[in-house]
Coordinates of C-alpha atoms in Angstrom, one line a residue:
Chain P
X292 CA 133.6 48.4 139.3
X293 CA 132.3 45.8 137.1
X294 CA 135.0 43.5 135.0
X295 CA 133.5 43.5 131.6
X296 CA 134.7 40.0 130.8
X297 CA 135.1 39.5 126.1
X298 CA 134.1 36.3 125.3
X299 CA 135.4 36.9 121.9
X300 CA 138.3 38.7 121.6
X301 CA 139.4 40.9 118.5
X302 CA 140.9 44.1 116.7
X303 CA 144.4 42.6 118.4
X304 CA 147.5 41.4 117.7
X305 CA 146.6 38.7 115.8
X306 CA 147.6 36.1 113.8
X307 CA 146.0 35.8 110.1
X308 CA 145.2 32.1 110.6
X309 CA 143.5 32.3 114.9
X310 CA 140.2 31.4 115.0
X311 CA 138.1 30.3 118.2
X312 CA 135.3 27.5 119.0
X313 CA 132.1 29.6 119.0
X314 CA 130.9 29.4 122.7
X315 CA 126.7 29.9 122.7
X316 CA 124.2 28.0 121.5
X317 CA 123.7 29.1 117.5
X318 CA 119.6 27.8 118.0
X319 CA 117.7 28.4 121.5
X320 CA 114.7 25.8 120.9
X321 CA 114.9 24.4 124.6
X322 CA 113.2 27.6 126.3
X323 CA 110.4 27.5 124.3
X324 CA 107.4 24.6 124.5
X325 CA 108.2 22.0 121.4
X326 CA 106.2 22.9 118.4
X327 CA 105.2 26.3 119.9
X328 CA 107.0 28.1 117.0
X329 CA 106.8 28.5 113.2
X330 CA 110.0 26.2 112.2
X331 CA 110.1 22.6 112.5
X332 CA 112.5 20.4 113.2
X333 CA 114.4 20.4 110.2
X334 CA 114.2 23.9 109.7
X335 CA 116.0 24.6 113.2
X336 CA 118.7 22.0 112.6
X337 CA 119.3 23.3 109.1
X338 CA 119.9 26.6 110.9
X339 CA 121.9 25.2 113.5
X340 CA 124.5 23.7 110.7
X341 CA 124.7 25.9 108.1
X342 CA 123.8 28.9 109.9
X343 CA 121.0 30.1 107.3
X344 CA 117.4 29.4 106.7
X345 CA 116.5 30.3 103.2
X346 CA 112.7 30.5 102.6
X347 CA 110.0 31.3 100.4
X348 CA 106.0 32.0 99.6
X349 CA 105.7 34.1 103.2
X350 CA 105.1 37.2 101.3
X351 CA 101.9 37.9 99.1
X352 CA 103.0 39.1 95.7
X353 CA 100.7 42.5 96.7
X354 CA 102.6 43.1 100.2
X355 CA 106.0 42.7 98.1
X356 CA 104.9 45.1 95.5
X357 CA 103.5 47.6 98.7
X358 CA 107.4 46.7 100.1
X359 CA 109.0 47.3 97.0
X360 CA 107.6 50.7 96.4
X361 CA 107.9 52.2 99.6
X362 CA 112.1 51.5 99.2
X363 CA 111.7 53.0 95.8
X364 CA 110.1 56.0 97.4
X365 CA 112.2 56.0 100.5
X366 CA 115.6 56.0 98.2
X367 CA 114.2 58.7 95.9
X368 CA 113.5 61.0 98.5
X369 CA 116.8 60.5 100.5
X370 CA 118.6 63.1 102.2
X371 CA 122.5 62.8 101.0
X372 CA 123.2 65.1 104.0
X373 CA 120.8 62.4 106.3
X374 CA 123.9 60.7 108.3
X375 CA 121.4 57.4 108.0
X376 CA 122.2 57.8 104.1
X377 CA 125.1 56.2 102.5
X378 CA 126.4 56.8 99.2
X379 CA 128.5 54.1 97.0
X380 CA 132.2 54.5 97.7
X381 CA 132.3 56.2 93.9
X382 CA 129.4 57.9 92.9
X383 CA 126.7 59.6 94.5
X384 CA 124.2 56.9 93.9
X385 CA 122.2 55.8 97.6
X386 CA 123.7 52.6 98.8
X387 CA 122.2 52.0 102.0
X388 CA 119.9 53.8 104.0
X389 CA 119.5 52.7 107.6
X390 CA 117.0 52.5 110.6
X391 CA 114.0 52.7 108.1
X392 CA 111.6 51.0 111.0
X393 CA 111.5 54.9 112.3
X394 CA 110.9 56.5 109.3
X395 CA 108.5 54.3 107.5
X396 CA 105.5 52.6 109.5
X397 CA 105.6 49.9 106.5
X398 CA 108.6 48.8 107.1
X399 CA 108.0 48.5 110.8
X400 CA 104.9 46.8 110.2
X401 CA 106.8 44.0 108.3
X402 CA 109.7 43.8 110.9
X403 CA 107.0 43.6 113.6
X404 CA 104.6 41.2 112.0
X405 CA 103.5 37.9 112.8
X406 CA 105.2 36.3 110.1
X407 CA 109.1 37.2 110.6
X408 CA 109.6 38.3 114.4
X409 CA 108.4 34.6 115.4
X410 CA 110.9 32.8 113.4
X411 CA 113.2 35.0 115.1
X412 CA 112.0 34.4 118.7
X413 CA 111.9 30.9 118.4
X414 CA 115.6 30.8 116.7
X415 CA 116.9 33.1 119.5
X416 CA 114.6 31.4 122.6
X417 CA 112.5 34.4 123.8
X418 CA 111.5 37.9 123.3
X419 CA 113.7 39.8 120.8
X420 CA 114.4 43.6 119.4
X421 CA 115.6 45.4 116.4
X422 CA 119.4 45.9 116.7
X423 CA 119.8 47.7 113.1
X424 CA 117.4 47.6 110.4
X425 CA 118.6 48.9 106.4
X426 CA 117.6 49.3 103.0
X427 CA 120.6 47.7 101.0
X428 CA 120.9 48.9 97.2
X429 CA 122.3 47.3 94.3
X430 CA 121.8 49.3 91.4
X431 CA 122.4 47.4 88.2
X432 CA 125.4 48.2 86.1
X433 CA 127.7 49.6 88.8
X434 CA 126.9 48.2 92.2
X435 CA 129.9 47.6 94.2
X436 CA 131.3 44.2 95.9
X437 CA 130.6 43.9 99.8
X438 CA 133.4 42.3 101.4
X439 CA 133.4 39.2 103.6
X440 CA 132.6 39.7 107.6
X441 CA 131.4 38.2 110.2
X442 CA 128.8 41.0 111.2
X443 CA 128.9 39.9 114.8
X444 CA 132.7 40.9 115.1
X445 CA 131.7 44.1 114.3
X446 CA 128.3 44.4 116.6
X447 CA 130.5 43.2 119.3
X448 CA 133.8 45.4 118.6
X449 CA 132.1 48.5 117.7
X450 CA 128.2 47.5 119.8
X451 CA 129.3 46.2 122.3
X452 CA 127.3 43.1 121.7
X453 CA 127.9 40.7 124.4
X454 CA 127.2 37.5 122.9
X455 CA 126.1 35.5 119.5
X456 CA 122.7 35.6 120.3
X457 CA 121.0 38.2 116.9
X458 CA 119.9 37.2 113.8
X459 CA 119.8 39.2 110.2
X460 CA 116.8 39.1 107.9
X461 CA 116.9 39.8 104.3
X462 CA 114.2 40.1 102.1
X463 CA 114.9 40.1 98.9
X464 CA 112.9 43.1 96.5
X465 CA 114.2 41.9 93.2
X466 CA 115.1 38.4 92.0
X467 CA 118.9 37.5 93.2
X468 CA 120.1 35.6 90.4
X469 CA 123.8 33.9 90.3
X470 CA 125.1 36.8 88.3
X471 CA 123.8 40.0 89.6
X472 CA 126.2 39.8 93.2
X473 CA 123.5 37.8 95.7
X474 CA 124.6 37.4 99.0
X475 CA 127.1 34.5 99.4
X476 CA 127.4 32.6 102.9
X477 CA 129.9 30.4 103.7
X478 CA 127.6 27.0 105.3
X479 CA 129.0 26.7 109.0
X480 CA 131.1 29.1 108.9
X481 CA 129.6 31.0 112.0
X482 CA 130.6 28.1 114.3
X483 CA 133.9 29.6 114.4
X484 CA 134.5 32.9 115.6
X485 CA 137.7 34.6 113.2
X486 CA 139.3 37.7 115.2
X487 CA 139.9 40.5 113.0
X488 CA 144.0 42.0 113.0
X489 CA 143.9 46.1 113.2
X490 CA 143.2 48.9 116.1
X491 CA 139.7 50.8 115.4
X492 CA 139.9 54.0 114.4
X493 CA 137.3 56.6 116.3
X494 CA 134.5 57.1 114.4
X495 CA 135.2 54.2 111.6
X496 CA 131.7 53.6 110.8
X497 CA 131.8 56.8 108.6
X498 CA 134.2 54.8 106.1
X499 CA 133.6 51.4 107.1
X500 CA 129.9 51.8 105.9
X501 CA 130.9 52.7 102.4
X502 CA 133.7 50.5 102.2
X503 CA 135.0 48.2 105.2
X504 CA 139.2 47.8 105.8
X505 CA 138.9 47.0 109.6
X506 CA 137.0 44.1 110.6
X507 CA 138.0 42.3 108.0
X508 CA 139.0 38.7 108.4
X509 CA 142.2 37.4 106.4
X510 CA 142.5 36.1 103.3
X511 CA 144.5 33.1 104.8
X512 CA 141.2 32.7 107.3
X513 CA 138.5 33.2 104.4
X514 CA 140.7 30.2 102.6
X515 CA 140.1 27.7 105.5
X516 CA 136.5 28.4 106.0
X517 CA 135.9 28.1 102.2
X518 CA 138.0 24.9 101.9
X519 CA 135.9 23.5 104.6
X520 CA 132.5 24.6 104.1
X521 CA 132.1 26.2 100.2
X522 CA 129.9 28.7 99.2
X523 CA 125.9 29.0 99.2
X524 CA 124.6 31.9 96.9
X525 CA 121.2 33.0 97.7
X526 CA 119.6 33.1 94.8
X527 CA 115.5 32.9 94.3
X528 CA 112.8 35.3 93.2
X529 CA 111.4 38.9 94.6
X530 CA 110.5 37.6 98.3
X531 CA 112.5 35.3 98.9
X532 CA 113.4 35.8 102.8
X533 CA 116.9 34.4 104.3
X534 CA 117.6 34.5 107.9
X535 CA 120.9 34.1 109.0
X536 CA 123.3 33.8 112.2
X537 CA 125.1 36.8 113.3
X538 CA 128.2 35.0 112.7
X539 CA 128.1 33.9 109.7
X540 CA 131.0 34.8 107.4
X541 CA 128.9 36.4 104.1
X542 CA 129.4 39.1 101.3
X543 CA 128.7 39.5 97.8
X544 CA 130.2 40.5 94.2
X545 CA 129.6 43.1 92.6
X546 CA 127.2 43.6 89.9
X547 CA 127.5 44.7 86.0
X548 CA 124.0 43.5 85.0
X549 CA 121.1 45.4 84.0
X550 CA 119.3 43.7 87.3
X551 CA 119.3 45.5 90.3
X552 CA 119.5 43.6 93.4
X553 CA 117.4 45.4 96.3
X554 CA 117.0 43.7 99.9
X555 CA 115.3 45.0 102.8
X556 CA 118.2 44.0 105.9
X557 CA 117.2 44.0 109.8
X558 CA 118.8 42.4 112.8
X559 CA 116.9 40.8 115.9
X560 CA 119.0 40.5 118.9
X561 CA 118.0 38.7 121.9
X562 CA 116.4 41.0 125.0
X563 CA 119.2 39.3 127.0
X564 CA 121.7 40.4 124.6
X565 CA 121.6 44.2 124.9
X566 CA 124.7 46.4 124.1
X567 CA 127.1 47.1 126.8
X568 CA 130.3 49.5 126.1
X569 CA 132.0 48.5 122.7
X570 CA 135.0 46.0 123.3
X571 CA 137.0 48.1 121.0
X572 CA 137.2 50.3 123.7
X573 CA 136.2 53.7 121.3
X574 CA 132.8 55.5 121.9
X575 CA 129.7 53.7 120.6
X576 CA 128.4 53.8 116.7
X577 CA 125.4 56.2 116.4
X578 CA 122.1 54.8 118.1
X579 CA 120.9 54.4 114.4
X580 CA 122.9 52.0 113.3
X581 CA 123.4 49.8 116.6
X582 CA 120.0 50.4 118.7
X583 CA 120.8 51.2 121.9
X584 CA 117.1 51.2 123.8
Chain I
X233 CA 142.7 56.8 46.9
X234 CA 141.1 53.9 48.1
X235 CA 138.1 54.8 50.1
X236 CA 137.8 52.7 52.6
X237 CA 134.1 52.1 53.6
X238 CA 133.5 51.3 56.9
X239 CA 130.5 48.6 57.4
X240 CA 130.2 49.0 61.3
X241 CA 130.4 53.3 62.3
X242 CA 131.1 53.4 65.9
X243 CA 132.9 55.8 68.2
X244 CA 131.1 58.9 67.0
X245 CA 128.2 60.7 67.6
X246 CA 125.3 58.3 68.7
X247 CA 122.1 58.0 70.6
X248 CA 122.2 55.6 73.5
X249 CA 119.5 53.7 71.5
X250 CA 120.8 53.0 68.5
X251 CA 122.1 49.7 67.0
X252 CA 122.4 47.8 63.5
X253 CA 122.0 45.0 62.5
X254 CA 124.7 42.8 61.4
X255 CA 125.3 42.3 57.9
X256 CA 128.5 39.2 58.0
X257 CA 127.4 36.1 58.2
X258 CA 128.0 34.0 62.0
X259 CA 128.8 30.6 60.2
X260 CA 130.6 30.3 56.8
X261 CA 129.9 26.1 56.5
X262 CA 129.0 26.5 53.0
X263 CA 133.0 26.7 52.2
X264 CA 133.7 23.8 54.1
X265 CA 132.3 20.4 52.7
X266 CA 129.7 18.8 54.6
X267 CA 131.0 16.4 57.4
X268 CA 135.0 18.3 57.4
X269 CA 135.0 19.9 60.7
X270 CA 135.0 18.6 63.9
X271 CA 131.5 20.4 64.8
X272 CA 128.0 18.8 64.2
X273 CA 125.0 20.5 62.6
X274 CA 123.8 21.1 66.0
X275 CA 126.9 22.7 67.2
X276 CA 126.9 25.0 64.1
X277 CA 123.2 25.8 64.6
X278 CA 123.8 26.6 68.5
X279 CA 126.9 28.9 67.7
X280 CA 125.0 30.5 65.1
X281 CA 121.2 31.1 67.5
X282 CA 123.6 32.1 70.7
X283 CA 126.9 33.1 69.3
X284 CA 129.0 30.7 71.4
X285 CA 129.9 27.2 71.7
X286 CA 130.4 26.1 75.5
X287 CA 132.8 22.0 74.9
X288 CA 134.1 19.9 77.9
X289 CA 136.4 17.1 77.8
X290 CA 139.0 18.2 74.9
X291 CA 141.8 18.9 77.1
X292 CA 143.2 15.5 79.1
X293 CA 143.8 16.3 82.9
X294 CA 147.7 15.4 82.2
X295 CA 148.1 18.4 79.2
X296 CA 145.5 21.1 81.6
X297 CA 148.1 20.3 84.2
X298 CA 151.1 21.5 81.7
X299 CA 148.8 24.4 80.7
X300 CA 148.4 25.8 84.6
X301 CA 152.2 25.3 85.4
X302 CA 153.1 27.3 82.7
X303 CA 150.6 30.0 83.4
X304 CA 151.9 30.5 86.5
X305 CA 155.4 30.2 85.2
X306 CA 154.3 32.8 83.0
X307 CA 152.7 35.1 85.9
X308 CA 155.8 34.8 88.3
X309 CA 158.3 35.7 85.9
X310 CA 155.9 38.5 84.5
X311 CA 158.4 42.0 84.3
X312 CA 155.9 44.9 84.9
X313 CA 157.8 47.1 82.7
X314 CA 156.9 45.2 79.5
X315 CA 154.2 46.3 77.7
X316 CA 152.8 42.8 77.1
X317 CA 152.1 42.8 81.4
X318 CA 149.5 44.7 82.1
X319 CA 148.0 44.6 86.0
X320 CA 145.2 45.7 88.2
X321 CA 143.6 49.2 88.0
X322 CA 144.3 49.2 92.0
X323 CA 147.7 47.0 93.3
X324 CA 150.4 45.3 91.7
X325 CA 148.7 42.0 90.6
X326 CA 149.3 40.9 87.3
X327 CA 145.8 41.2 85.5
X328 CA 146.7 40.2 82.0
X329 CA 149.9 38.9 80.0
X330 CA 149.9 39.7 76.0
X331 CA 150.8 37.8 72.7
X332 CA 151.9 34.5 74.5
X333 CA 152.3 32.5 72.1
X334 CA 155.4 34.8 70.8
X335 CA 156.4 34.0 74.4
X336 CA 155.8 30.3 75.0
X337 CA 156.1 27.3 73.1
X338 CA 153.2 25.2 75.1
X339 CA 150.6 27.9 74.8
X340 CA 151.6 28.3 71.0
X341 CA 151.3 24.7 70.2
X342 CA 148.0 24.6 72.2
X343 CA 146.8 27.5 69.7
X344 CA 147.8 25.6 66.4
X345 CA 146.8 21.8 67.5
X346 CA 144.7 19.8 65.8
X347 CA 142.2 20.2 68.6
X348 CA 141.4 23.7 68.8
X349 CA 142.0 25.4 65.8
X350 CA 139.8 23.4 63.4
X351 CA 136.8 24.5 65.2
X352 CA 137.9 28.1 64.2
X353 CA 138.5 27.2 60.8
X354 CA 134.7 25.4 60.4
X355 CA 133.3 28.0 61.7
X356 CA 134.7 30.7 60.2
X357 CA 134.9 28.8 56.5
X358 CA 138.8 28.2 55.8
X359 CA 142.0 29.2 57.3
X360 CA 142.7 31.9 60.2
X361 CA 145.8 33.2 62.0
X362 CA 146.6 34.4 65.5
X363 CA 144.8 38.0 65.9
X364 CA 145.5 38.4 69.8
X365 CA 146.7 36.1 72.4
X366 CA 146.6 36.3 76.5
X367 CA 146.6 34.9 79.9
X368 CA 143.8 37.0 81.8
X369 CA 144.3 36.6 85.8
X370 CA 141.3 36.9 87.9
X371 CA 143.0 36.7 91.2
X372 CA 140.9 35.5 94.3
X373 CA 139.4 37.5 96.5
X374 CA 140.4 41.1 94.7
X375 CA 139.7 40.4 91.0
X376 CA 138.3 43.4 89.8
X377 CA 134.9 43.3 86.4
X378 CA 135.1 43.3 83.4
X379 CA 132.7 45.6 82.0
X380 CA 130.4 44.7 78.6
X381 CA 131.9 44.5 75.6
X382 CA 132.0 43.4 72.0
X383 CA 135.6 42.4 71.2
X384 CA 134.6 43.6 67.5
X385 CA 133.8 47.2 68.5
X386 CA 137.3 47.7 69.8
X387 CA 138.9 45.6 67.2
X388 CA 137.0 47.4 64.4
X389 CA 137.5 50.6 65.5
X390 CA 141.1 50.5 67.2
X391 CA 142.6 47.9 64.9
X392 CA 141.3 47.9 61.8
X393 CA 139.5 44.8 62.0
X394 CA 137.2 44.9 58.6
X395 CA 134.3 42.5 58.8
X396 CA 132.7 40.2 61.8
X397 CA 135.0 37.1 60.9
X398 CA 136.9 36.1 64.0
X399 CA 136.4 34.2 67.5
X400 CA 137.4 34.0 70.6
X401 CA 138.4 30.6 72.7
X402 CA 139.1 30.7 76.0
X403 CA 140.4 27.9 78.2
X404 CA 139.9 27.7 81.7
X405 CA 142.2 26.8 83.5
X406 CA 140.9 26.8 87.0
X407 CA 136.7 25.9 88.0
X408 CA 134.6 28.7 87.0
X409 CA 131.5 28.7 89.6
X410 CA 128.5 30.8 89.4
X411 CA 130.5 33.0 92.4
X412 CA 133.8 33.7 91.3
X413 CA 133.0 36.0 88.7
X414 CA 133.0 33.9 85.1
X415 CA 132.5 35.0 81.7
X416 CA 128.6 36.2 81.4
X417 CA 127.3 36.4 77.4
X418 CA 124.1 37.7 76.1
X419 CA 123.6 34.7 73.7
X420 CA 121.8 36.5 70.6
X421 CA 123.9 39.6 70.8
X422 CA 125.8 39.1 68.2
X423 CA 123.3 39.8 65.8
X424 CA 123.2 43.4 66.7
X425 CA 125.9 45.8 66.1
X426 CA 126.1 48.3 69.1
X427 CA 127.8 51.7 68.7
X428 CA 129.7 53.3 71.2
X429 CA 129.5 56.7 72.1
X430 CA 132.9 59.2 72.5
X431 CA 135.7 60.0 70.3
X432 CA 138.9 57.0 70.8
X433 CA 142.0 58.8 72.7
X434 CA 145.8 58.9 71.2
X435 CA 147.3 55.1 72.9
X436 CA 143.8 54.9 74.5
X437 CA 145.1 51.0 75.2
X438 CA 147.8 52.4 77.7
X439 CA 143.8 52.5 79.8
X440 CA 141.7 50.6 78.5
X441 CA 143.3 47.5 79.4
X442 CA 143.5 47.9 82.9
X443 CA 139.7 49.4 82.8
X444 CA 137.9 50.6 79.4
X445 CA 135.5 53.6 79.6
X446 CA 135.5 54.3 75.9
X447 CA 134.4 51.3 73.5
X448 CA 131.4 50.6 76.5
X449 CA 127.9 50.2 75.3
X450 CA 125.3 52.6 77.3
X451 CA 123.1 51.0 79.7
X452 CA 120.2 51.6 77.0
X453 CA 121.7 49.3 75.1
X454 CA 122.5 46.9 77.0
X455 CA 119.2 46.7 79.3
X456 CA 117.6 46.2 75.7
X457 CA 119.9 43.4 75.0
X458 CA 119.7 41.4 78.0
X459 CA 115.9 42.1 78.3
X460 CA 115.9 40.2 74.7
X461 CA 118.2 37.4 75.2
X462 CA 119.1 37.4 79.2
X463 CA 122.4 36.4 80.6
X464 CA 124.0 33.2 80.3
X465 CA 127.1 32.2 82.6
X466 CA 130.0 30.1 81.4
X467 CA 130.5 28.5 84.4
X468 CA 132.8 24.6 84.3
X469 CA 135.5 22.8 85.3
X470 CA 139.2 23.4 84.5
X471 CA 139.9 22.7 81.2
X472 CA 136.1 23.9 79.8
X473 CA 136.3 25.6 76.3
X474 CA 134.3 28.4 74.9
X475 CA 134.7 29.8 71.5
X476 CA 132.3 33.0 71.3
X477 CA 131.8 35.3 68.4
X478 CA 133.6 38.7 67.9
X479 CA 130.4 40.8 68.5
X480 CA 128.8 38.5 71.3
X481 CA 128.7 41.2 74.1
X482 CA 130.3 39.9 77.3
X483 CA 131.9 41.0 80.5
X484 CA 132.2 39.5 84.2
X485 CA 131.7 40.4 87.7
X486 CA 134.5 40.6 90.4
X487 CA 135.6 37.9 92.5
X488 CA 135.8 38.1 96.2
X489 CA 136.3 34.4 96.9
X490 CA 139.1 32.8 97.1
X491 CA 138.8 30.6 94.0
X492 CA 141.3 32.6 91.4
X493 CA 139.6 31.9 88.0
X494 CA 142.6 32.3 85.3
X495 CA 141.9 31.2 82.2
X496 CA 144.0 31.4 78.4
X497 CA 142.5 34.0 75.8
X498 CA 143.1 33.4 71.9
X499 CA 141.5 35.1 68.8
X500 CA 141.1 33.7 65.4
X501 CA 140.7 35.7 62.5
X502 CA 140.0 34.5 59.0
X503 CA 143.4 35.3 56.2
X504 CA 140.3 37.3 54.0
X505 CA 139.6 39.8 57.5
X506 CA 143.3 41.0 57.6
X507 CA 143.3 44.7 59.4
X508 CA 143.7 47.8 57.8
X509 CA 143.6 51.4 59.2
X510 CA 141.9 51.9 62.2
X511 CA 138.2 53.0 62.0
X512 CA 138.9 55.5 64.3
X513 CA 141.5 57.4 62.6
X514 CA 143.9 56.7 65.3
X515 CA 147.7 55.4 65.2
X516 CA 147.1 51.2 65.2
X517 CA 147.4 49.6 68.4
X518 CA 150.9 47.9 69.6
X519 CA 151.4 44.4 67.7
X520 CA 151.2 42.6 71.1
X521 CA 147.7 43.3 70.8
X522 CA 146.8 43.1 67.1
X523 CA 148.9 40.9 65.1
X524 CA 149.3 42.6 62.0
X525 CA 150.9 40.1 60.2

């Protein structure tokens, strides 16, 4: 029988201000040839320290339109009964749908193109996958705060994803402004690795995907890593893309403006990184929102 | 009889698209003689164009210093079964504290000084009293919206509140960043009188306070706003003052970080806008809330 050693520990006893020293690499340059990939130099040591590469201009205003109509298609033709469709905590308005690479060859194409999956591989050092891929949205007037996590501790408790070795990318579909709830990263934060206090419930993905209560890291913890580091807000116009480290402590307000905010959300994990058996010990999350193949 | 005619109808039936425009003047100068008041020309004109005044540097470090210790003094010693306290929609936290200048001598002198209430009485062409006075907490991490509003609507129609002749001025007393939910204005919305649909409840304040669902403009009408004028953010350091107009329509977002943005809340009315019988036909509101002498 094979030990199935956690490298980071969590959903214990623990106390509200633990944190640990993150133990792998948070940029994978050395396995691949210098200058063989599309970041330079300052690009992957931007990533390295604040955990985030926020970039613009790869998208043609056409493709972001093409992008930006398909969402509005897929979320006016989703299926409330469609376990990959989640509703707002109040309301019955569509506030993510999930795994869209399989039901929309758009979508894929973009997740698979030439112009994001490279920046990924050369972040991560080698050939990659899609771990979880969304449509997030924001509707304007009544879209709902998302809480701060580290998304790892949750991949890892609830995946079983071994190591910090996956990425998120965002694209934003509408301009995120200061004021209509962009996504806020704390800058470093996912050097540290905050365990989360609470026992996983079976099945918690069926609440924690509408509105999260375990997995979340204390407010004592959320001080100290905002005291240290601050707050970046990810603000820019319709195509603005933002990769950032599975670690990375983020979340976002919620929004009372007329402006919806719309992002298209997919993770890349490393082909070395594949799931094992959840450290939280309960059965895995459905294959569509942690890829398990 | 008196018939009392009402300049502003609201509360009754509307169409989501309707609005007026606004027939009181935004700056009453001409009483004053040139050169009285502490506001220049360009100050008046900018009030006027956007319907607030956004001032730094008016409150030494020393006096913000006695402001905050007294706030919290205020806060901690808050009894939850006076009317004055009201507190979160969800939890115990204390959200808002009512009429405290009745309640403290600092924040009553801070109201009458030579330093704030001038401004009122330029702008608004002569003297003015208390209308309403409070301490709104925006605790970190949990602070809940505030959805748009124009003070005036409520005051109009709840109060009794003739004419638009009164401002607000609010005092921050902690930093208010793009992220931790601060006051958003349409600048140019207080030109237009928005009607709100529904009929006003019996004690409809015992709600409202804690979250207002009657008295809100529809989304018409305030996508039509903000597609005119946009959003502006009052974002500063402790001790930043903004005096807005009665009608401006405003609101703010949550706050999930842990920066608590508190900030002091005082209305001046002019002597010639005393109230008279709610609008709505209703009982008046509680003095705390409308000073009716």
């Amino acid at each position: 029988m094979t030990v199935q050693t956690d490298a980071y520990p969590t959903r214990q006893k623990t106390s509200a201000r633990d944190y640990m020293v993150r133990v792998d690499p948070v940029v994978y340059p050395s396995l691949l040839e210098a200058g063989e990939g599309p970041l330079d130099d300052h690009d992957l040591r931007c990533f390295e320290e604040k955990g985030y590469l926020h970039l613009s201009g790869l998208l043609s205003p056409d493709y972001l339109a093409t992008l930006n109509q398909e969402a509005k298609r897929m979320r006016d033709h989703a299926d409330r009964n469609d376990d990959r469709v989640v509703v707002e905590p109040t309301g019955d308005q569509v506030r993510s749908i999930f795994a869209i690479h399989q039901q929309s060859d758009i979508m894929a194409d973009l997740m698979r193109s030439e112009t994001l999956a490279p920046i990924a591989r050369q972040l991560l050092g080698g050939d990659v996958y899609l771990h979880q891929t969304r449509l997030n949205f924001k509707p304007g007037f009544e879209g709902k705060e998302f809480y701060w996590h580290s998304d790892f501790e949750t991949w890892h408790s609830e995946d079983g994803m071994p190591r910090m070795r996956a990425l998120s990318c965002v694209v934003a579909l509408d301009e995120n402004m200061v004021h209509n709830g962009p996504l806020m990263i704390v800058p470093g934060s996912h050097k540290l690795f905050i365990p989360c206090p609470g026992e996983t419930p079976e099945n918690h993905f069926k609440k924690s995907l509408r509105k999260q209560e375990i997995g979340v890291p204390s407010q004592e913890a959320l001080s100290m890593l905002v005291e240290k580091w601050g707050i970046d807000s990810m603000v820019g116009p319709p195509g603005t893309v933002v990769f950032f480290d599975c670690n990375a402590m983020h979340g976002s307000n919620g929004n009372i403006t007329p402006h919806p905010r719309n992002n298209l959300f997919f993770v890349y994990n490393h082909v070395d990184n594949r799931l094992v058996a959840p450290y939280c010990g309960r059965s895995p999350r459905p294959e569509f929102i942690a890829h398990r193949k």
